[in-house]
Amino acid sequence: MAKIAYLLLCHKDPEAVIQQAERLTAAGDYMVIHFDGRARDQDFEEIRASLKDNPNVCFTRRRIKCGWGEWSLVQATLDAIEAGLAAFPRATHFYMLSGDCMAIKTAQYVHQFLDRHDCDFIESVDFFESDWIKTGMKEGRLIYRHYFNERKNKRLFELSVAIQQKLGLERKIPADLQMQIGSQWWCLRRRTVEAIIALAAKRRDIIRFFRTTWIPDETLFQTLVRHLVPEPEIQSRTLTFLMFTDYGMPVNFYNDHYDLLLGQDFLFARKISPEAKDLKRRLGRLYMAEDVEFQISDEGRKLYQFLARRGRVGQRFAPRFWEAESTLGRDRELIMVVCKKWHLAKRLAARVEDLTGVPALGYLFHEENTPLPDLGGIETSMDKRNRHRRALMRMLFDYFDRNRLIVCIDPSGLDLMQDFAADRSTTRILHLECGFSDADLISHAQRTGLLGAQTPAQTRDRILPTIRNDFQQEADKIREAGFACFQTIRESDAPTQIAVALTETFGLSQEQADQMGCDTGQFTT
């Protein structure tokens, strides 16, 4: 059975460190503690005194003063690995933790998971080809030497880089290494960390190179594992669940995140808020439980993005030069059927196409697999369709050789409606306002990834009112937009009202309107 040596890098809250060590070692595992050299000596002595009789706990031989982005974090990790290898010969895995991490599964589950997977878990993607680095310096992390900490000495950090750039002091990456990058929270097998320590001792050139790179804890282990371990034995992922805000700051978890955390396909989570006392208590109790079954829904990141971003009103970029002077054509007419229940809009559009011969398309700006003709590649992705929306519609008018087209639009696409309504062509909008049962909302949330099939009922019940409110806000914004040629069909409308809306929108004759039938149910349910 797997026996884990946890490598704990911490710098505060001695009480939490002690509790974490006692909890994780009580399940038969081990812990190596590195307590930051910048932290208070009294706190370190408190930890040592409390854990001195625990044979499954050891400490690194020295306390390094660590700084974010510096080599010191890597050195502290290497020291912890060496201490763990020497003190715990039965350890099969080495798992990186911080003082803000906690297990979100039982010890039984953790051990069984690692027993099933004979591989290393480390997020490791190509440094240059991937988009792992979202902002800031990329290649400069490696090709320039970094002696100053950007957070502590930003002016000196930037001056040092500028001087090296001006003097052309770029350096080469070790020729036999393919640089990788990824999260520093990994879980590696014993033979892998042994190979890393051996390589570090043998190849001092590698250590010299990484010692002056920027943020080496995101590159050294990720690169060396790929260098030493066959591809099939690596899973490029972390087993620690963590999220970041739009500003690059770690998301903190609180007491009401318990059910969400248990449903994620991870073994630990970071960061648990220091104030989340109840969450820590419940997770600590869970870790020692047995025969617990977990329903893995794994919707945490999408759910967070949805909740964090709702309510933000963004500004669309200025019109692109190829769109600013373009038009669909003064003699053309674009009819938009707007509805949150996609099957209703598609059904109505298809019925109108059968009666009038006006070509009808589905949710081409919202649904990837909407059937479209070959238009030279502009139709191949959602990104291209939305970026070149007017050009796409002009090509569709030309392809069908018609001056009228019907498209389906999701109510979230208000910017699409406004963009086309501002064109010199004629734009007509028919909004189908529908009621939504809980089953409708759940189906929508599962389709968009907000909820999974195994999401706990408590989480689901909390999110449904939010989704319902969002739907209502979308409808309100459409009504308030003041579109010139705008019609609405509601559940409460009489058949005569529905007939008027259909006739005004699609230009139906009386005979065609009669053929359509104006039963409210077929348009709103």
Short mmCIF file of C-alpha atoms in Angstrom, two decimals:
data_model
loop_
_atom_site.label_atom_id
_atom_site.label_comp_id
_atom_site.label_asym_id
_atom_site.label_seq_id
_atom_site.Cartn_x
_atom_site.Cartn_y
_atom_site.Cartn_z
CA MET A 1 0.00 0.00 0.00
CA ALA A 2 1.14 3.53 -0.72
CA LYS A 3 2.90 5.33 2.12
CA ILE A 4 3.28 9.04 1.59
CA ALA A 5 5.98 11.38 2.80
CA TYR A 6 4.34 14.80 2.82
CA LEU A 7 6.76 17.68 2.20
CA LEU A 8 5.31 20.60 4.13
CA LEU A 9 6.69 24.06 3.37
CA CYS A 10 5.21 26.50 5.88
CA HIS A 11 5.93 29.81 7.58
CA LYS A 12 3.09 30.57 10.01
CA ASP A 13 0.31 29.27 12.26
CA PRO A 14 2.19 26.66 14.33
CA GLU A 15 -1.05 25.29 15.75
CA ALA A 16 -2.35 24.46 12.26
CA VAL A 17 0.99 22.88 11.30
CA ILE A 18 0.92 20.65 14.37
CA GLN A 19 -2.66 19.58 13.71
CA GLN A 20 -1.89 18.85 10.07
CA ALA A 21 1.15 16.75 10.96
CA GLU A 22 -0.72 14.77 13.61
CA ARG A 23 -3.69 14.19 11.34
CA LEU A 24 -1.71 13.01 8.28
CA THR A 25 0.73 10.83 10.22
CA ALA A 26 -2.07 9.20 12.24
CA ALA A 27 -3.04 7.40 9.03
CA GLY A 28 0.41 5.80 8.84
CA ASP A 29 2.06 8.34 6.54
CA TYR A 30 5.07 10.58 7.12
CA MET A 31 5.79 14.29 7.16
CA VAL A 32 8.89 16.38 6.52
CA ILE A 33 8.58 19.97 7.73
CA HIS A 34 10.49 22.95 6.47
CA PHE A 35 9.65 26.03 8.54
CA ASP A 36 10.74 29.23 6.84
CA GLY A 37 13.91 30.83 8.20
CA ARG A 38 12.19 34.22 8.15
CA ALA A 39 9.43 33.02 10.50
CA ARG A 40 9.55 33.40 14.28
CA ASP A 41 11.91 31.07 16.15
CA GLN A 42 9.34 30.74 18.93
CA ASP A 43 6.82 29.29 16.47
CA PHE A 44 9.35 26.79 15.17
CA GLU A 45 10.28 25.67 18.67
CA GLU A 46 6.60 25.22 19.49
CA ILE A 47 6.21 22.91 16.49
CA ARG A 48 9.34 20.91 17.33
CA ALA A 49 8.34 20.49 20.95
CA SER A 50 4.84 19.29 20.08
CA LEU A 51 6.00 16.78 17.46
CA LYS A 52 9.30 15.57 18.96
CA ASP A 53 7.81 12.24 20.06
CA ASN A 54 6.14 11.52 16.72
CA PRO A 55 8.40 9.05 14.85
CA ASN A 56 6.68 9.81 11.55
CA VAL A 57 7.72 13.48 11.58
CA CYS A 58 11.13 14.91 10.76
CA PHE A 59 12.52 18.34 9.97
CA THR A 60 14.89 19.61 7.32
CA ARG A 61 18.49 20.05 8.46
CA ARG A 62 18.29 23.82 8.01
CA ARG A 63 15.72 26.58 7.78
CA ILE A 64 16.10 28.55 4.58
CA LYS A 65 14.83 32.10 4.25
CA CYS A 66 12.38 31.68 1.38
CA GLY A 67 11.12 34.31 -1.06
CA TRP A 68 8.41 33.96 -3.66
CA GLY A 69 9.83 33.34 -7.12
CA GLU A 70 13.33 32.63 -5.77
CA TRP A 71 15.60 29.59 -5.84
CA SER A 72 15.23 29.41 -2.06
CA LEU A 73 11.86 27.66 -2.42
CA VAL A 74 13.43 24.97 -4.63
CA GLN A 75 16.35 24.53 -2.23
CA ALA A 76 13.94 24.11 0.68
CA THR A 77 12.06 21.47 -1.32
CA LEU A 78 15.28 19.62 -2.21
CA ASP A 79 16.30 19.67 1.46
CA ALA A 80 12.90 18.26 2.41
CA ILE A 81 13.21 15.48 -0.17
CA GLU A 82 16.67 14.50 1.11
CA ALA A 83 15.44 14.49 4.70
CA GLY A 84 12.44 12.35 3.76
CA LEU A 85 14.51 9.84 1.78
CA ALA A 86 16.86 9.38 4.73
CA ALA A 87 14.28 9.28 7.52
CA PHE A 88 11.50 7.28 5.86
CA PRO A 89 12.82 4.36 3.78
CA ARG A 90 9.31 2.91 3.47
CA ALA A 91 7.82 6.02 1.86
CA THR A 92 6.59 5.25 -1.66
CA HIS A 93 5.42 8.73 -2.65
CA PHE A 94 6.47 12.31 -1.92
CA TYR A 95 3.66 14.88 -1.92
CA MET A 96 4.23 18.66 -1.83
CA LEU A 97 1.98 20.59 0.57
CA SER A 98 1.72 24.07 2.00
CA GLY A 99 0.38 25.09 5.37
CA ASP A 100 -2.85 26.18 3.65
CA CYS A 101 -3.58 22.73 2.17
CA MET A 102 -6.00 20.15 3.54
CA ALA A 103 -7.13 16.73 2.40
CA ILE A 104 -10.57 16.65 0.75
CA LYS A 105 -10.75 12.85 0.65
CA THR A 106 -10.26 10.14 3.25
CA ALA A 107 -6.83 8.62 3.89
CA GLN A 108 -8.27 5.35 2.63
CA TYR A 109 -9.29 6.97 -0.66
CA VAL A 110 -5.90 8.70 -1.04
CA HIS A 111 -3.94 5.48 -0.57
CA GLN A 112 -6.20 3.46 -2.87
CA PHE A 113 -5.97 6.17 -5.53
CA LEU A 114 -2.16 6.11 -5.52
CA ASP A 115 -2.12 2.30 -5.47
CA ARG A 116 -4.21 2.29 -8.66
CA HIS A 117 -1.92 4.70 -10.51
CA ASP A 118 1.75 3.78 -10.84
CA CYS A 119 2.80 7.16 -12.17
CA ASP A 120 3.97 10.64 -11.24
CA PHE A 121 1.42 13.43 -10.89
CA ILE A 122 2.94 16.74 -11.91
CA GLU A 123 1.54 19.45 -14.14
CA SER A 124 4.15 19.67 -16.86
CA VAL A 125 3.58 21.41 -20.20
CA ASP A 126 5.92 22.87 -22.79
CA PHE A 127 7.31 26.17 -21.53
CA PHE A 128 7.36 27.90 -24.92
CA GLU A 129 4.42 26.32 -26.78
CA SER A 130 1.82 26.37 -24.01
CA ASP A 131 -0.09 29.40 -22.75
CA TRP A 132 0.48 28.47 -19.09
CA ILE A 133 2.02 31.91 -18.45
CA LYS A 134 -0.85 34.32 -18.99
CA THR A 135 0.86 37.66 -18.40
CA GLY A 136 4.29 39.09 -17.74
CA MET A 137 7.74 37.78 -18.53
CA LYS A 138 8.02 34.45 -20.31
CA GLU A 139 11.28 33.61 -22.14
CA GLY A 140 13.04 36.21 -20.00
CA ARG A 141 12.51 34.00 -16.95
CA LEU A 142 15.10 31.63 -18.41
CA ILE A 143 17.50 33.46 -20.71
CA TYR A 144 18.37 36.21 -18.23
CA ARG A 145 19.96 35.82 -14.81
CA HIS A 146 17.80 36.99 -11.93
CA TYR A 147 19.51 38.11 -8.72
CA PHE A 148 16.76 40.32 -7.32
CA ASN A 149 13.24 39.54 -6.15
CA GLU A 150 10.63 41.31 -8.27
CA ARG A 151 8.24 41.69 -5.33
CA LYS A 152 10.83 43.08 -2.93
CA ASN A 153 13.10 45.01 -5.30
CA LYS A 154 11.03 45.66 -8.39
CA ARG A 155 13.21 48.54 -9.60
CA LEU A 156 16.43 46.52 -9.30
CA PHE A 157 14.76 43.47 -10.85
CA GLU A 158 13.66 45.44 -13.92
CA LEU A 159 16.96 47.35 -14.15
CA SER A 160 18.93 44.11 -14.08
CA VAL A 161 16.87 42.66 -16.94
CA ALA A 162 17.12 45.88 -18.94
CA ILE A 163 20.92 45.95 -18.64
CA GLN A 164 21.21 42.32 -19.76
CA GLN A 165 18.93 43.02 -22.71
CA LYS A 166 20.94 46.08 -23.75
CA LEU A 167 24.28 44.24 -23.49
CA GLY A 168 22.96 41.11 -25.17
CA LEU A 169 23.72 38.92 -22.17
CA GLU A 170 21.29 36.18 -23.05
CA ARG A 171 22.29 32.69 -21.94
CA LYS A 172 21.54 29.30 -23.43
CA ILE A 173 19.25 26.72 -21.88
CA PRO A 174 20.98 23.38 -21.17
CA ALA A 175 20.91 21.67 -24.54
CA ASP A 176 19.54 18.32 -23.39
CA LEU A 177 16.57 19.78 -21.47
CA GLN A 178 13.16 20.48 -22.93
CA MET A 179 11.85 23.21 -20.67
CA GLN A 180 8.51 22.53 -18.99
CA ILE A 181 6.30 24.55 -16.67
CA GLY A 182 3.44 23.83 -14.29
CA SER A 183 2.10 23.92 -10.76
CA GLN A 184 4.58 23.36 -7.93
CA TRP A 185 2.09 21.13 -6.06
CA TRP A 186 3.06 17.67 -7.22
CA CYS A 187 3.09 14.04 -6.06
CA LEU A 188 6.06 11.95 -7.21
CA ARG A 189 7.08 8.33 -6.67
CA ARG A 190 10.11 7.55 -4.57
CA ARG A 191 12.24 6.38 -7.50
CA THR A 192 11.50 9.65 -9.30
CA VAL A 193 12.64 11.92 -6.46
CA GLU A 194 15.71 9.69 -5.96
CA ALA A 195 16.56 10.19 -9.64
CA ILE A 196 16.09 13.97 -9.31
CA ILE A 197 18.44 14.16 -6.30
CA ALA A 198 21.03 12.03 -8.10
CA LEU A 199 20.83 14.17 -11.24
CA ALA A 200 21.11 17.38 -9.20
CA ALA A 201 24.28 16.06 -7.57
CA LYS A 202 25.77 14.98 -10.89
CA ARG A 203 24.74 17.88 -13.10
CA ARG A 204 25.81 21.03 -11.29
CA ASP A 205 25.33 22.94 -14.55
CA ILE A 206 21.57 22.33 -14.29
CA ILE A 207 21.50 23.60 -10.71
CA ARG A 208 23.54 26.69 -11.67
CA PHE A 209 21.11 27.45 -14.48
CA PHE A 210 17.94 27.13 -12.42
CA ARG A 211 19.44 28.94 -9.44
CA THR A 212 19.18 32.24 -11.31
CA THR A 213 15.95 31.64 -13.25
CA TRP A 214 12.80 33.43 -12.16
CA ILE A 215 10.16 31.29 -10.34
CA PRO A 216 12.15 28.03 -10.66
CA ASP A 217 9.70 26.03 -8.52
CA GLU A 218 7.37 26.12 -11.56
CA THR A 219 10.05 24.81 -13.95
CA LEU A 220 12.81 22.71 -12.35
CA PHE A 221 10.86 19.67 -11.15
CA GLN A 222 8.49 19.87 -14.11
CA THR A 223 11.45 19.78 -16.53
CA LEU A 224 13.51 17.13 -14.74
CA VAL A 225 10.59 14.71 -14.37
CA ARG A 226 10.04 14.86 -18.15
CA HIS A 227 13.79 14.36 -18.61
CA LEU A 228 13.95 11.32 -16.34
CA VAL A 229 10.57 9.56 -16.55
CA PRO A 230 8.95 7.90 -19.60
CA GLU A 231 5.92 9.75 -20.96
CA PRO A 232 3.36 6.99 -20.14
CA GLU A 233 4.35 7.20 -16.46
CA ILE A 234 3.48 10.91 -16.12
CA GLN A 235 0.05 12.40 -15.59
CA SER A 236 0.30 16.11 -16.32
CA ARG A 237 -1.97 17.30 -13.54
CA THR A 238 -1.83 18.24 -9.90
CA LEU A 239 -3.71 16.30 -7.24
CA THR A 240 -4.24 19.53 -5.28
CA PHE A 241 -7.36 21.52 -6.17
CA LEU A 242 -6.60 25.22 -6.46
CA MET A 243 -8.08 28.14 -8.36
CA PHE A 244 -6.98 31.67 -9.14
CA THR A 245 -8.92 34.90 -9.47
CA ASP A 246 -8.76 37.09 -12.59
CA TYR A 247 -5.99 39.00 -10.80
CA GLY A 248 -3.81 35.91 -10.38
CA MET A 249 -4.45 35.55 -6.66
CA PRO A 250 -5.32 32.15 -5.11
CA VAL A 251 -8.98 31.61 -4.29
CA ASN A 252 -9.65 30.94 -0.60
CA PHE A 253 -12.13 28.27 0.50
CA TYR A 254 -14.54 28.85 3.37
CA ASN A 255 -16.98 26.92 5.53
CA ASP A 256 -19.69 26.70 2.87
CA HIS A 257 -17.34 25.10 0.32
CA TYR A 258 -17.30 21.69 2.02
CA ASP A 259 -19.61 19.87 -0.42
CA LEU A 260 -18.03 21.53 -3.44
CA LEU A 261 -14.53 20.44 -2.39
CA LEU A 262 -15.53 16.84 -1.78
CA GLY A 263 -16.96 16.62 -5.30
CA GLN A 264 -13.70 17.59 -7.04
CA ASP A 265 -11.41 14.99 -8.61
CA PHE A 266 -8.48 15.89 -6.35
CA LEU A 267 -6.97 14.63 -3.09
CA PHE A 268 -6.12 17.97 -1.40
CA ALA A 269 -7.26 21.58 -1.74
CA ARG A 270 -5.46 24.90 -1.41
CA LYS A 271 -6.04 27.49 0.04
CA ILE A 272 -8.21 26.85 3.07
CA SER A 273 -8.93 30.18 4.75
CA PRO A 274 -7.55 30.54 8.31
CA GLU A 275 -11.03 31.73 9.30
CA ALA A 276 -12.72 28.57 7.98
CA LYS A 277 -12.63 26.79 11.35
CA ASP A 278 -15.70 24.66 10.67
CA LEU A 279 -14.40 23.60 7.24
CA LYS A 280 -11.07 22.56 8.76
CA ARG A 281 -12.85 20.63 11.50
CA ARG A 282 -15.06 18.76 9.04
CA LEU A 283 -12.21 17.98 6.63
CA GLY A 284 -10.01 16.80 9.49
CA ARG A 285 -12.72 14.45 10.71
CA LEU A 286 -13.36 13.22 7.18
CA TYR A 287 -9.73 12.25 6.61
CA MET A 288 -9.84 9.50 9.24
CA ALA A 289 -13.22 8.11 8.13
CA GLU A 290 -13.52 4.80 6.29
CA ASP A 291 -15.65 3.47 3.44
CA VAL A 292 -16.82 6.90 2.37
CA GLU A 293 -18.11 7.08 -1.21
CA PHE A 294 -17.44 10.31 -3.07
CA GLN A 295 -19.60 11.58 -5.92
CA ILE A 296 -17.13 13.26 -8.26
CA SER A 297 -18.79 16.09 -10.18
CA ASP A 298 -15.61 18.15 -10.81
CA GLU A 299 -17.49 21.32 -11.71
CA GLY A 300 -15.67 23.56 -9.21
CA ARG A 301 -13.70 25.77 -11.59
CA LYS A 302 -16.58 26.45 -13.99
CA LEU A 303 -18.92 27.09 -11.09
CA TYR A 304 -16.49 29.57 -9.56
CA GLN A 305 -15.99 31.41 -12.85
CA PHE A 306 -19.75 31.68 -13.31
CA LEU A 307 -20.36 33.07 -9.83
CA ALA A 308 -17.33 35.35 -9.82
CA ARG A 309 -18.02 36.93 -13.19
CA ARG A 310 -21.78 37.35 -13.15
CA GLY A 311 -22.86 40.91 -12.77
CA ARG A 312 -19.75 42.34 -14.40
CA VAL A 313 -20.61 44.58 -17.33
CA GLY A 314 -17.85 44.45 -19.92
CA GLN A 315 -17.13 46.80 -22.82
CA ARG A 316 -16.79 45.33 -26.26
CA PHE A 317 -13.65 46.27 -28.17
CA ALA A 318 -13.86 49.09 -30.69
CA PRO A 319 -15.18 47.89 -34.06
CA ARG A 320 -12.49 46.23 -36.14
CA PHE A 321 -11.52 48.03 -39.29
CA TRP A 322 -12.97 45.33 -41.57
CA GLU A 323 -16.30 45.56 -39.72
CA ALA A 324 -16.55 49.31 -39.15
CA GLU A 325 -17.12 50.13 -42.81
CA SER A 326 -19.00 46.92 -43.66
CA THR A 327 -22.70 46.19 -43.87
CA LEU A 328 -24.84 43.16 -44.55
CA GLY A 329 -26.49 45.14 -47.33
CA ARG A 330 -29.16 47.80 -47.31
CA ASP A 331 -31.67 45.52 -49.06
CA ARG A 332 -31.13 42.52 -46.81
CA GLU A 333 -33.20 41.43 -43.83
CA LEU A 334 -31.88 39.43 -40.87
CA ILE A 335 -34.47 37.83 -38.59
CA MET A 336 -33.31 36.72 -35.14
CA VAL A 337 -35.31 34.26 -33.04
CA VAL A 338 -34.17 34.78 -29.45
CA CYS A 339 -34.89 32.04 -26.92
CA LYS A 340 -33.18 30.34 -23.98
CA LYS A 341 -34.85 27.05 -24.81
CA TRP A 342 -32.90 26.24 -27.93
CA HIS A 343 -35.21 23.48 -29.13
CA LEU A 344 -38.16 25.92 -29.30
CA ALA A 345 -36.31 28.47 -31.44
CA LYS A 346 -34.99 25.77 -33.76
CA ARG A 347 -38.44 24.26 -34.13
CA LEU A 348 -40.04 27.61 -34.92
CA ALA A 349 -37.31 28.61 -37.37
CA ALA A 350 -37.57 25.29 -39.19
CA ARG A 351 -41.37 25.65 -39.44
CA VAL A 352 -41.05 29.13 -40.95
CA GLU A 353 -38.44 27.87 -43.41
CA ASP A 354 -40.81 25.10 -44.54
CA LEU A 355 -43.62 27.61 -45.12
CA THR A 356 -41.71 30.53 -46.62
CA GLY A 357 -38.50 29.10 -48.04
CA VAL A 358 -36.44 31.61 -46.05
CA PRO A 359 -33.20 29.80 -45.01
CA ALA A 360 -33.09 29.20 -41.23
CA LEU A 361 -29.93 28.51 -39.23
CA GLY A 362 -29.56 27.34 -35.65
CA TYR A 363 -27.47 28.84 -32.85
CA LEU A 364 -24.43 29.36 -35.06
CA PHE A 365 -22.90 31.90 -32.63
CA HIS A 366 -23.48 29.70 -29.57
CA GLU A 367 -23.36 26.06 -30.70
CA GLU A 368 -20.22 24.64 -32.28
CA ASN A 369 -21.92 21.88 -34.26
CA THR A 370 -24.53 24.08 -35.99
CA PRO A 371 -24.68 22.84 -39.62
CA LEU A 372 -23.06 25.46 -41.88
CA PRO A 373 -21.84 25.41 -45.47
CA ASP A 374 -18.14 25.56 -46.29
CA LEU A 375 -17.27 29.25 -46.26
CA GLY A 376 -13.50 28.97 -46.55
CA GLY A 377 -12.75 28.39 -42.87
CA ILE A 378 -14.48 31.36 -41.23
CA GLU A 379 -17.20 28.98 -40.01
CA THR A 380 -14.89 26.39 -38.43
CA SER A 381 -14.81 27.69 -34.85
CA MET A 382 -16.99 29.68 -32.48
CA ASP A 383 -14.18 32.16 -32.00
CA LYS A 384 -13.95 32.92 -35.71
CA ARG A 385 -17.72 33.17 -36.15
CA ASN A 386 -18.08 35.70 -33.36
CA ARG A 387 -14.97 37.66 -34.27
CA HIS A 388 -16.03 38.03 -37.93
CA ARG A 389 -19.77 38.00 -37.37
CA ARG A 390 -20.75 40.47 -40.09
CA ALA A 391 -18.43 38.94 -42.65
CA LEU A 392 -19.88 35.52 -41.82
CA MET A 393 -23.47 36.72 -42.28
CA ARG A 394 -22.63 38.43 -45.60
CA MET A 395 -21.15 35.17 -46.87
CA LEU A 396 -24.25 33.26 -45.76
CA PHE A 397 -26.52 35.71 -47.60
CA ASP A 398 -24.37 35.23 -50.69
CA TYR A 399 -24.26 31.45 -50.32
CA PHE A 400 -28.05 31.07 -50.10
CA ASP A 401 -28.53 33.84 -52.69
CA ARG A 402 -31.37 35.29 -50.63
CA ASN A 403 -32.05 38.68 -49.11
CA ARG A 404 -33.67 37.21 -45.99
CA LEU A 405 -32.15 34.88 -43.39
CA ILE A 406 -33.32 33.50 -40.03
CA VAL A 407 -30.86 32.78 -37.22
CA CYS A 408 -31.34 31.67 -33.61
CA ILE A 409 -29.73 33.69 -30.83
CA ASP A 410 -29.33 32.93 -27.13
CA PRO A 411 -30.58 35.76 -24.85
CA SER A 412 -27.02 36.08 -23.51
CA GLY A 413 -25.98 37.38 -26.95
CA LEU A 414 -27.26 40.93 -26.46
CA ASP A 415 -24.09 42.33 -28.05
CA LEU A 416 -24.83 40.29 -31.20
CA MET A 417 -28.34 41.69 -31.42
CA GLN A 418 -27.13 45.24 -30.89
CA ASP A 419 -24.35 44.85 -33.45
CA PHE A 420 -26.67 43.59 -36.19
CA ALA A 421 -29.45 46.04 -35.22
CA ALA A 422 -26.98 48.90 -35.81
CA ASP A 423 -26.33 47.72 -39.36
CA ARG A 424 -27.89 49.42 -42.40
CA SER A 425 -29.75 46.21 -43.20
CA THR A 426 -33.16 45.50 -41.66
CA THR A 427 -33.02 43.51 -38.43
CA ARG A 428 -36.10 41.93 -36.89
CA ILE A 429 -36.10 40.25 -33.48
CA LEU A 430 -38.64 37.81 -32.08
CA HIS A 431 -38.14 37.04 -28.39
CA LEU A 432 -39.72 33.87 -27.03
CA GLU A 433 -40.06 34.38 -23.26
CA CYS A 434 -40.38 31.03 -21.51
CA GLY A 435 -40.93 29.76 -18.03
CA PHE A 436 -38.26 27.53 -16.52
CA SER A 437 -38.76 24.59 -14.21
CA ASP A 438 -35.96 23.37 -11.94
CA ALA A 439 -35.43 20.52 -14.41
CA ASP A 440 -34.90 23.08 -17.21
CA LEU A 441 -32.34 24.96 -15.14
CA ILE A 442 -30.50 21.77 -14.19
CA SER A 443 -30.37 20.69 -17.83
CA HIS A 444 -28.94 24.08 -18.82
CA ALA A 445 -26.37 24.00 -16.01
CA GLN A 446 -25.23 20.50 -16.95
CA ARG A 447 -24.98 21.40 -20.64
CA THR A 448 -22.79 24.39 -19.86
CA GLY A 449 -20.68 22.58 -17.26
CA LEU A 450 -21.86 24.52 -14.20
CA LEU A 451 -23.19 21.32 -12.66
CA GLY A 452 -22.15 17.72 -13.11
CA ALA A 453 -24.24 14.58 -13.00
CA GLN A 454 -22.97 13.88 -9.48
CA THR A 455 -23.19 17.41 -8.07
CA PRO A 456 -24.64 17.26 -4.52
CA ALA A 457 -28.25 18.38 -4.17
CA GLN A 458 -27.24 21.09 -1.67
CA THR A 459 -24.87 22.71 -4.18
CA ARG A 460 -27.44 22.38 -6.96
CA ASP A 461 -30.19 23.97 -4.89
CA ARG A 462 -27.97 26.95 -4.07
CA ILE A 463 -27.05 27.64 -7.69
CA LEU A 464 -30.50 27.27 -9.31
CA PRO A 465 -31.92 30.58 -7.99
CA THR A 466 -28.83 32.35 -9.30
CA ILE A 467 -29.29 30.87 -12.78
CA ARG A 468 -33.00 31.71 -12.76
CA ASN A 469 -32.17 35.30 -11.81
CA ASP A 470 -29.61 35.53 -14.61
CA PHE A 471 -32.21 34.37 -17.15
CA GLN A 472 -34.60 37.05 -15.94
CA GLN A 473 -31.93 39.75 -16.14
CA GLU A 474 -31.12 38.73 -19.73
CA ALA A 475 -34.78 39.05 -20.68
CA ASP A 476 -35.04 42.45 -18.98
CA LYS A 477 -31.98 43.78 -20.82
CA ILE A 478 -33.38 42.67 -24.18
CA ARG A 479 -36.71 44.42 -23.51
CA GLU A 480 -34.90 47.58 -22.37
CA ALA A 481 -32.56 47.70 -25.39
CA GLY A 482 -35.16 49.53 -27.49
CA PHE A 483 -34.87 47.54 -30.71
CA ALA A 484 -36.92 49.05 -33.55
CA CYS A 485 -38.39 45.85 -35.03
CA PHE A 486 -39.01 43.80 -31.90
CA GLN A 487 -41.76 41.33 -31.01
CA THR A 488 -42.30 39.13 -27.95
CA ILE A 489 -44.26 35.93 -27.43
CA ARG A 490 -45.08 35.00 -23.84
CA GLU A 491 -46.85 32.03 -22.27
CA SER A 492 -49.79 34.22 -21.32
CA ASP A 493 -50.35 35.54 -24.87
CA ALA A 494 -53.59 34.77 -26.67
CA PRO A 495 -53.45 33.05 -30.09
CA THR A 496 -54.34 36.31 -31.83
CA GLN A 497 -51.38 38.08 -30.18
CA ILE A 498 -49.04 35.29 -31.22
CA ALA A 499 -50.33 35.47 -34.82
CA VAL A 500 -49.61 39.21 -34.93
CA ALA A 501 -46.07 38.71 -33.60
CA LEU A 502 -45.33 35.97 -36.14
CA THR A 503 -46.77 37.95 -39.02
CA GLU A 504 -44.85 41.13 -38.12
CA THR A 505 -41.57 39.28 -37.65
CA PHE A 506 -41.59 36.88 -40.59
CA GLY A 507 -43.87 38.76 -43.01
CA LEU A 508 -46.33 35.86 -43.13
CA SER A 509 -49.49 35.98 -45.16
CA GLN A 510 -52.78 35.28 -43.42
CA GLU A 511 -52.81 31.80 -44.92
CA GLN A 512 -49.28 31.08 -43.69
CA ALA A 513 -50.11 32.41 -40.23
CA ASP A 514 -53.12 30.07 -40.12
CA GLN A 515 -50.90 27.17 -41.19
CA MET A 516 -48.41 27.97 -38.45
CA GLY A 517 -51.08 27.59 -35.81
CA CYS A 518 -50.91 29.86 -32.84
CA ASP A 519 -51.18 27.55 -29.88
CA THR A 520 -49.15 29.13 -27.06
CA GLY A 521 -47.67 25.83 -25.93
CA GLN A 522 -45.78 25.09 -29.12
CA PHE A 523 -43.81 28.33 -28.80
CA THR A 524 -43.13 28.50 -25.04
CA THR A 525 -42.77 24.89 -23.82
#
